[in-house]
Short mmCIF file of C-alpha atoms in Angstrom, two decimals:
data_model
loop_
_atom_site.label_atom_id
_atom_site.label_comp_id
_atom_site.label_asym_id
_atom_site.label_seq_id
_atom_site.Cartn_x
_atom_site.Cartn_y
_atom_site.Cartn_z
CA MET N 4 10.18 -1.75 3.64
CA THR N 5 9.23 0.00 6.87
CA GLU N 6 6.92 2.43 5.07
CA SER N 7 5.45 -0.43 3.08
CA LYS N 8 4.65 -2.36 6.27
CA LYS N 9 3.17 0.79 7.78
CA ALA N 10 0.86 1.18 4.80
CA LEU N 11 -0.19 -2.46 5.12
CA LEU N 12 -0.91 -1.95 8.80
CA ILE N 13 -2.99 1.19 8.18
CA GLY N 14 -4.97 -0.52 5.43
CA ALA N 15 -5.73 -3.58 7.55
CA LEU N 16 -6.62 -1.62 10.68
CA SER N 17 -8.65 1.20 9.16
CA SER N 18 -11.93 -0.73 8.94
CA HIS N 19 -11.69 -2.04 12.50
CA VAL N 20 -10.47 0.85 14.66
CA SER N 21 -11.21 4.53 15.11
CA GLN N 22 -8.86 7.22 13.82
CA GLN N 23 -7.71 7.96 17.36
CA GLU N 24 -6.99 4.29 18.02
CA LEU N 25 -5.17 4.01 14.70
CA GLU N 26 -2.87 6.91 15.58
CA LEU N 27 -2.11 5.32 18.95
CA ILE N 28 -1.35 1.92 17.39
CA LEU N 29 0.93 3.45 14.75
CA LYS N 30 2.82 5.40 17.41
CA ARG N 31 3.42 2.19 19.35
CA TRP N 32 4.39 0.31 16.22
CA GLU N 33 6.93 2.93 15.17
CA SER N 34 8.58 2.88 18.60
CA THR N 35 8.76 -0.90 19.06
CA HIS N 36 8.15 -2.95 15.90
CA ALA N 37 8.84 -0.88 12.78
CA ALA N 38 12.17 -2.61 12.15
CA LYS N 39 10.96 -6.12 12.99
CA SER N 40 9.81 -8.85 10.65
CA LEU N 41 6.32 -9.46 9.34
CA TYR N 42 5.73 -12.39 11.67
CA GLU N 43 6.43 -10.32 14.77
CA LEU N 44 3.66 -7.97 13.69
CA ASN N 45 1.15 -10.60 14.79
CA SER N 46 2.64 -10.60 18.30
CA PHE N 47 2.51 -6.81 18.26
CA LEU N 48 -1.23 -6.90 17.56
CA ALA N 49 -1.66 -9.38 20.41
CA GLY N 50 -0.21 -6.76 22.75
CA MET N 51 -3.04 -4.31 22.08
CA SER N 52 -4.99 -5.56 25.12
CA ASP N 53 -6.29 -2.06 25.86
CA ILE N 54 -7.86 -1.77 22.40
CA PRO N 55 -10.71 -4.35 22.25
CA SER N 56 -11.41 -3.75 18.57
CA VAL N 57 -7.90 -5.01 17.72
CA ILE N 58 -8.06 -8.06 19.99
CA GLN N 59 -11.51 -9.05 18.74
CA ASN N 60 -10.52 -8.73 15.08
CA ARG N 61 -6.84 -9.71 15.22
CA SER N 62 -7.22 -12.73 12.96
CA GLN N 63 -9.05 -10.71 10.28
CA ILE N 64 -6.55 -7.85 10.56
CA TYR N 65 -3.56 -10.13 10.16
CA ARG N 66 -5.14 -12.00 7.26
CA ALA N 67 -5.81 -8.66 5.55
CA ILE N 68 -2.13 -7.77 5.99
CA ILE N 69 -1.07 -11.09 4.47
CA GLN N 70 -3.45 -10.71 1.54
CA GLN N 71 -2.23 -7.20 0.81
CA LEU N 72 1.38 -8.32 1.08
CA ASN N 73 0.75 -11.05 -1.47
CA ILE N 74 -0.83 -8.61 -3.90
CA GLY N 75 1.79 -6.97 -6.02
CA GLU N 76 3.44 -7.24 -9.32
CA GLY N 77 2.58 -10.62 -10.75
CA ASP N 78 6.17 -11.75 -10.87
CA GLN N 79 6.77 -15.05 -12.53
CA PRO N 80 9.16 -17.77 -11.42
CA ASP N 81 12.74 -16.64 -11.77
CA LEU N 82 13.98 -19.35 -14.05
CA GLU N 83 13.08 -21.74 -16.81
CA ILE N 84 15.38 -24.74 -16.55
CA ASN N 85 15.93 -27.55 -19.00
CA PRO N 86 14.29 -30.64 -17.47
CA HIS N 87 17.02 -32.78 -19.04
CA GLN N 88 19.71 -31.05 -17.00
CA PRO N 89 19.59 -32.94 -13.67
CA ASP N 90 23.25 -32.57 -12.74
CA ARG N 91 23.30 -29.90 -10.03
CA THR N 92 26.99 -29.24 -10.54
CA THR N 93 26.31 -27.92 -14.06
CA LEU N 94 23.73 -25.39 -12.89
CA SER N 95 24.52 -21.73 -12.37
CA SER N 96 24.90 -20.32 -8.86
CA GLU N 97 21.65 -18.40 -9.37
CA THR N 98 19.80 -21.59 -10.24
CA ARG N 99 21.25 -23.48 -7.28
CA LEU N 100 20.16 -20.59 -5.02
CA ALA N 101 16.62 -20.77 -6.41
CA MET N 102 16.54 -24.53 -5.85
CA SER N 103 17.75 -24.10 -2.27
CA ARG N 104 15.12 -21.43 -1.66
CA VAL N 105 12.31 -23.75 -2.77
CA THR N 106 13.75 -26.61 -0.72
CA ILE N 107 13.88 -24.56 2.49
CA THR N 108 10.41 -23.15 1.88
CA GLY N 109 9.01 -26.65 1.50
CA GLU N 110 10.87 -27.95 4.54
CA LEU N 111 9.61 -25.09 6.71
CA ILE N 112 5.98 -25.59 5.67
CA ASN N 113 6.23 -29.33 6.16
CA GLU N 114 7.76 -28.82 9.61
CA ILE N 115 4.92 -26.46 10.57
CA LEU N 116 2.42 -29.16 9.60
CA ALA N 117 4.40 -31.81 11.46
CA GLU N 118 4.23 -29.76 14.67
CA ILE N 119 0.42 -29.81 14.81
CA ASN N 120 -2.06 -32.68 14.93
CA SER N 121 -3.25 -34.29 11.71
CA GLY N 122 -6.73 -32.76 11.87
CA ASP N 123 -5.35 -29.26 12.19
CA ALA N 124 -2.77 -29.97 9.48
CA GLN N 125 -5.51 -30.98 7.08
CA ALA N 126 -7.50 -27.86 7.97
CA VAL N 127 -4.45 -25.63 7.44
CA CYS N 128 -3.83 -27.15 4.01
CA ARG N 129 -7.46 -26.71 3.00
CA GLU N 130 -7.41 -23.09 4.17
CA ALA N 131 -4.12 -22.44 2.39
CA ALA N 132 -5.32 -24.09 -0.82
CA SER N 133 -8.43 -21.92 -0.77
CA SER N 134 -6.32 -18.78 -0.34
CA ILE N 135 -3.81 -19.82 -3.01
CA SER N 136 -6.58 -20.50 -5.53
CA LYS N 137 -7.63 -16.83 -5.26
CA ASP N 138 -4.09 -15.45 -5.40
CA GLN N 139 -2.80 -14.69 -8.89
CA LEU N 140 0.77 -14.73 -7.62
CA LEU N 141 0.50 -18.23 -6.16
CA ARG N 142 -2.09 -19.92 -8.35
CA PRO N 143 0.61 -21.68 -10.43
CA VAL N 144 1.74 -23.61 -7.35
CA LEU N 145 -1.70 -24.75 -6.18
CA ASP N 146 -1.07 -28.27 -7.47
CA TRP N 147 1.85 -28.49 -5.06
CA VAL N 148 -0.48 -28.36 -2.08
CA SER N 149 -1.86 -31.81 -1.31
CA VAL N 150 -4.84 -32.50 0.93
CA PHE N 151 -2.61 -33.32 3.88
CA HIS N 152 1.14 -32.84 3.30
CA ALA N 153 2.08 -29.55 1.65
CA GLN N 154 5.07 -31.15 -0.03
CA LEU N 155 6.77 -28.72 -2.38
CA ILE N 156 8.47 -30.51 -5.22
CA ILE N 157 11.45 -28.98 -6.99
CA ASP N 158 10.34 -28.91 -10.60
CA HIS N 159 13.36 -28.19 -12.78
CA LYS N 160 11.09 -26.66 -15.39
CA GLN N 161 9.81 -23.95 -13.11
CA LEU N 162 11.22 -22.66 -9.82
CA LEU N 163 9.51 -20.21 -7.52
CA SER N 164 10.76 -16.67 -7.18
CA ALA N 165 11.76 -15.30 -3.77
CA ARG N 166 8.50 -13.35 -3.60
CA GLN N 167 6.44 -16.45 -4.36
CA CYS N 168 8.26 -18.41 -1.63
CA GLN N 169 7.63 -15.60 0.84
CA SER N 170 3.96 -15.44 -0.17
CA LEU N 171 3.60 -19.19 0.22
CA ILE N 172 5.03 -19.07 3.76
CA ASN N 173 2.79 -16.08 4.53
CA THR N 174 -0.29 -17.95 3.32
CA PHE N 175 0.40 -21.07 5.37
CA TYR N 176 1.16 -19.00 8.46
CA ALA N 177 -2.07 -17.01 8.09
CA SER N 178 -3.96 -20.28 7.62
CA LEU N 179 -2.32 -21.66 10.76
CA CYS N 180 -3.48 -18.56 12.66
CA GLU N 181 -7.04 -19.22 11.48
CA VAL N 182 -6.97 -22.88 12.53
CA ALA N 183 -4.86 -22.90 15.70
CA GLY N 184 -5.08 -19.30 16.87
CA PRO N 185 -2.35 -16.63 16.71
CA ILE N 186 -0.60 -17.61 19.96
CA ASN N 187 -0.26 -21.28 18.98
CA ALA N 188 0.67 -20.24 15.44
CA ASP N 189 3.52 -18.05 16.70
CA ARG N 190 4.78 -20.89 18.91
CA THR N 191 4.58 -23.43 16.09
CA LEU N 192 6.34 -21.14 13.62
CA SER N 193 9.14 -20.40 16.10
CA THR N 194 9.68 -24.09 16.82
CA SER N 195 9.66 -24.96 13.11
CA ILE N 196 12.19 -22.23 12.28
CA ASP N 197 14.51 -23.50 15.03
CA ILE N 198 14.29 -27.07 13.73
CA ILE N 199 15.00 -26.07 10.13
CA SER N 200 17.86 -23.81 11.25
CA ARG N 201 19.47 -26.66 13.19
CA ALA N 202 19.01 -29.07 10.28
CA HIS N 203 20.88 -26.68 7.98
CA ARG N 204 23.42 -25.31 10.43
CA ARG N 205 26.29 -26.84 8.45
CA THR N 206 24.92 -25.93 5.03
CA GLU N 207 26.62 -22.81 3.76
CA GLY N 208 24.25 -19.91 3.13
CA SER N 209 21.10 -21.72 4.33
CA GLU N 210 20.66 -19.71 7.52
CA GLN N 211 20.91 -16.44 5.63
CA LEU N 212 18.49 -17.70 2.98
CA LEU N 213 15.95 -18.71 5.62
CA GLN N 214 16.16 -15.30 7.28
CA GLU N 215 15.70 -13.55 3.94
CA LEU N 216 12.50 -15.51 3.39
CA LEU N 217 11.21 -14.58 6.83
CA ASN N 218 12.42 -10.99 7.27
CA HIS N 219 10.48 -8.95 4.75
#
């Protein structure tokens, strides 16, 4: 994944910085952030105070990274589940995992929106809906994004794959960066992750599942 993130970084930076600046940024990235998660990459870009072209275009650079990350094999939802099978105890462990993944994804996005004022929350949802409508990977879940509350509903007929959940979180985070600015977005995301982690601290496997959705 490190090489994949490096390629994303090069692609997003190449139209904004010189070749010399790009080599410097990559050297710094490899020494400090190569093993870190996607979301810490935004903080890394914020640290490029000596490279004005990065600071001035950080929002566009990060959005380009998110868009490229979301472009990939058009994987479909993992499972097709009988809608007349509501008893969770009869579902396979794989199905229960998929249901938990969607639940945590929805809770995290809703918590992000709850941490900001209503006007910004509406703007984030509009921005996210616009991005999702253009994303082949996420277009099937566009109806799940309301005007205000991005409430994800567990539909037993169609669950999201891990990649789709990751892409959905990516899209809302990038939209939050656009609306509230990267610094406030990082703070809001961190607070939301802490709240969701505490809420599920006694739920077996939830902490690991949350980290898998974030660390990619």
